[in-house]
XYZ file of N, CA and C in Angstrom:
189
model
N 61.017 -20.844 -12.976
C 60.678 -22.254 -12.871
C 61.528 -22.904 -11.791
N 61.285 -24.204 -11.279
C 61.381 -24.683 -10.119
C 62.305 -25.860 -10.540
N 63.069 -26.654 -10.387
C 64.020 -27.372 -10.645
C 63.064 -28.651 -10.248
N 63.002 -29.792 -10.756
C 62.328 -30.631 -11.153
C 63.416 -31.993 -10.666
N 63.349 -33.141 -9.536
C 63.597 -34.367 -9.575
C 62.907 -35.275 -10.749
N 63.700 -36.176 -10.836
C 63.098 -37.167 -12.283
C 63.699 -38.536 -11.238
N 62.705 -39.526 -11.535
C 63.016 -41.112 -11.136
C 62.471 -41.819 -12.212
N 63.411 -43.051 -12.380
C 63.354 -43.650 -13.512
C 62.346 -45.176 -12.838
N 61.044 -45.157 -12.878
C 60.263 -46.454 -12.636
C 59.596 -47.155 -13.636
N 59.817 -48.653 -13.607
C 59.609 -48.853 -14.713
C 57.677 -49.280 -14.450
N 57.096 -48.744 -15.834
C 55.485 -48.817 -16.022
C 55.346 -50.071 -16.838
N 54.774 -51.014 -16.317
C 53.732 -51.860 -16.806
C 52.730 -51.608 -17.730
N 53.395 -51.438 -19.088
C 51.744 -51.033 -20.188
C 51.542 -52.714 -21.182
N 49.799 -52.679 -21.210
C 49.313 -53.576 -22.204
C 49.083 -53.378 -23.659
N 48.502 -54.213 -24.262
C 47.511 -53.779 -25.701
C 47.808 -52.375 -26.262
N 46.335 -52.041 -26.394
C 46.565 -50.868 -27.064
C 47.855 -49.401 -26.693
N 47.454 -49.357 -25.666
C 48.297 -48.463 -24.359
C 50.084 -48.582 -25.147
N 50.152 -49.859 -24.886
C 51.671 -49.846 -24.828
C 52.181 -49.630 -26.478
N 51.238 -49.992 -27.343
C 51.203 -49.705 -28.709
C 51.436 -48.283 -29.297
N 50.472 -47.590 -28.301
C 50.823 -45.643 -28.536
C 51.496 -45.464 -28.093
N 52.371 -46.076 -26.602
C 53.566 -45.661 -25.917
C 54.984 -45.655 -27.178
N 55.075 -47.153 -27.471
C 55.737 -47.199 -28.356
C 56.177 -46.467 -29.601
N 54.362 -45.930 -29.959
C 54.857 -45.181 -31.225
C 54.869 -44.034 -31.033
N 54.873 -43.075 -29.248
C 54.863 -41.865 -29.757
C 56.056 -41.274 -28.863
N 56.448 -42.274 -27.971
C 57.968 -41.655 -26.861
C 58.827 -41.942 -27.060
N 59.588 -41.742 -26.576
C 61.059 -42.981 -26.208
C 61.751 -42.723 -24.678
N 62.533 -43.433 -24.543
C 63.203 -43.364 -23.050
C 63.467 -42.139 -22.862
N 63.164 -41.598 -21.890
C 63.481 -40.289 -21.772
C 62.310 -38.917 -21.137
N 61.615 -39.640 -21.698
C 60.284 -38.741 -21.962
C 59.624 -38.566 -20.979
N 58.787 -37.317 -20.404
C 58.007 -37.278 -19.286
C 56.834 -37.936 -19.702
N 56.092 -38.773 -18.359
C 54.932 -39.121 -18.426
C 54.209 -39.262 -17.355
N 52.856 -38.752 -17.673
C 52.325 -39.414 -15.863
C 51.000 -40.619 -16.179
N 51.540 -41.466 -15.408
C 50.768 -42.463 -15.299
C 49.592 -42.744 -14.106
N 48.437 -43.353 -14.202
C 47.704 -43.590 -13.234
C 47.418 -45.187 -13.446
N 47.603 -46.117 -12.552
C 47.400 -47.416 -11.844
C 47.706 -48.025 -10.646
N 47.900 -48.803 -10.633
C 48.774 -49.423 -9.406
C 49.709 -50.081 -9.407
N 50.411 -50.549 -8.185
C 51.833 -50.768 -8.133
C 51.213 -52.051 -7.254
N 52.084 -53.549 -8.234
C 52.254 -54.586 -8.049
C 53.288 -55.422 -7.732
N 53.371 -56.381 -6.759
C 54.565 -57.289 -6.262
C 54.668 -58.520 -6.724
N 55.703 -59.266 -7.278
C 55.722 -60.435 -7.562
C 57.206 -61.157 -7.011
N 56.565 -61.854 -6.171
C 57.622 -63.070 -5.755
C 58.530 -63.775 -6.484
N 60.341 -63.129 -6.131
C 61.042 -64.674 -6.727
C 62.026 -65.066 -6.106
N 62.608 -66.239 -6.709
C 63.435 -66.770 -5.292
C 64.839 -66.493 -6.553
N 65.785 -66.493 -5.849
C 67.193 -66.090 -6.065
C 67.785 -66.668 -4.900
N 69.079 -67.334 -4.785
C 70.201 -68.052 -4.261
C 69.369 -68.324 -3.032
N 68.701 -68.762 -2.997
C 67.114 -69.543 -1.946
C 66.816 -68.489 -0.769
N 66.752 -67.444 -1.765
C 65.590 -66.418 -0.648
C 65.013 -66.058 -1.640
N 63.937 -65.468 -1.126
C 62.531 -64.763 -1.546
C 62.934 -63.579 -1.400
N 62.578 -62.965 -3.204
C 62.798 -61.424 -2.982
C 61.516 -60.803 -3.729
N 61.716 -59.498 -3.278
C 59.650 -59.373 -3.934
C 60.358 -58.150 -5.071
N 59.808 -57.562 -6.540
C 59.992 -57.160 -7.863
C 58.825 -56.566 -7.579
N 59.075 -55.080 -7.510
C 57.479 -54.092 -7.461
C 58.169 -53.564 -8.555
N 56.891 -53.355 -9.044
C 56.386 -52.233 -11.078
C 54.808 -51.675 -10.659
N 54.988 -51.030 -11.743
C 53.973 -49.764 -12.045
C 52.991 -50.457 -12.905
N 51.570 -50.825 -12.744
C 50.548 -51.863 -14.026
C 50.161 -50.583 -14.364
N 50.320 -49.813 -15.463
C 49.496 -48.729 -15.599
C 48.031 -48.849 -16.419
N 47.063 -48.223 -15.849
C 46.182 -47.890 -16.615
C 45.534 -46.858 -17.976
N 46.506 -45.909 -17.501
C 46.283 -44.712 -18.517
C 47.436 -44.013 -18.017
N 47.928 -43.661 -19.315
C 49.415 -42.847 -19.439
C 49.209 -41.813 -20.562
N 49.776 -40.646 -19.937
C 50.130 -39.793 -21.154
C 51.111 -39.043 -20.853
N 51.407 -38.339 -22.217
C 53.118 -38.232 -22.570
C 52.938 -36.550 -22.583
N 54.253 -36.106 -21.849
C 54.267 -34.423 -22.055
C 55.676 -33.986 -22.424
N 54.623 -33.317 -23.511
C 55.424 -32.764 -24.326
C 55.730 -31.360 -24.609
């Protein structure tokens, strides 16, 4: 086996989604997600800084 990088990004889950996330992982856990990656504007000590996350659509957990 092949030695494996891990990055810690944080995923955007809703409703149901984030409901099974909750009840079946915890921090730590591999997962692959499919959605897109969103920016949101904020201001801090009067500049504009942009906050990208993961909106996921469908995630699942490997185990």
């Amino acid at each position: 086996m092949g030695i494996y990088e891990k990055d810690k990004i944080q995923i955007e889950v809703w409703r149901g989604l984030a409901e099974m996330l909750a009840s079946t992982c915890k921090q730590g856990d591999w997962v692959t997600a499919k959605g897109r990656i969103a920016s949101r504007p904020y201001e801090k000590d009067g500049k504009v800084w942009n906050n990208y996350n993961f909106v996921a659509e469908r995630v699942d957990v490997l185990k």
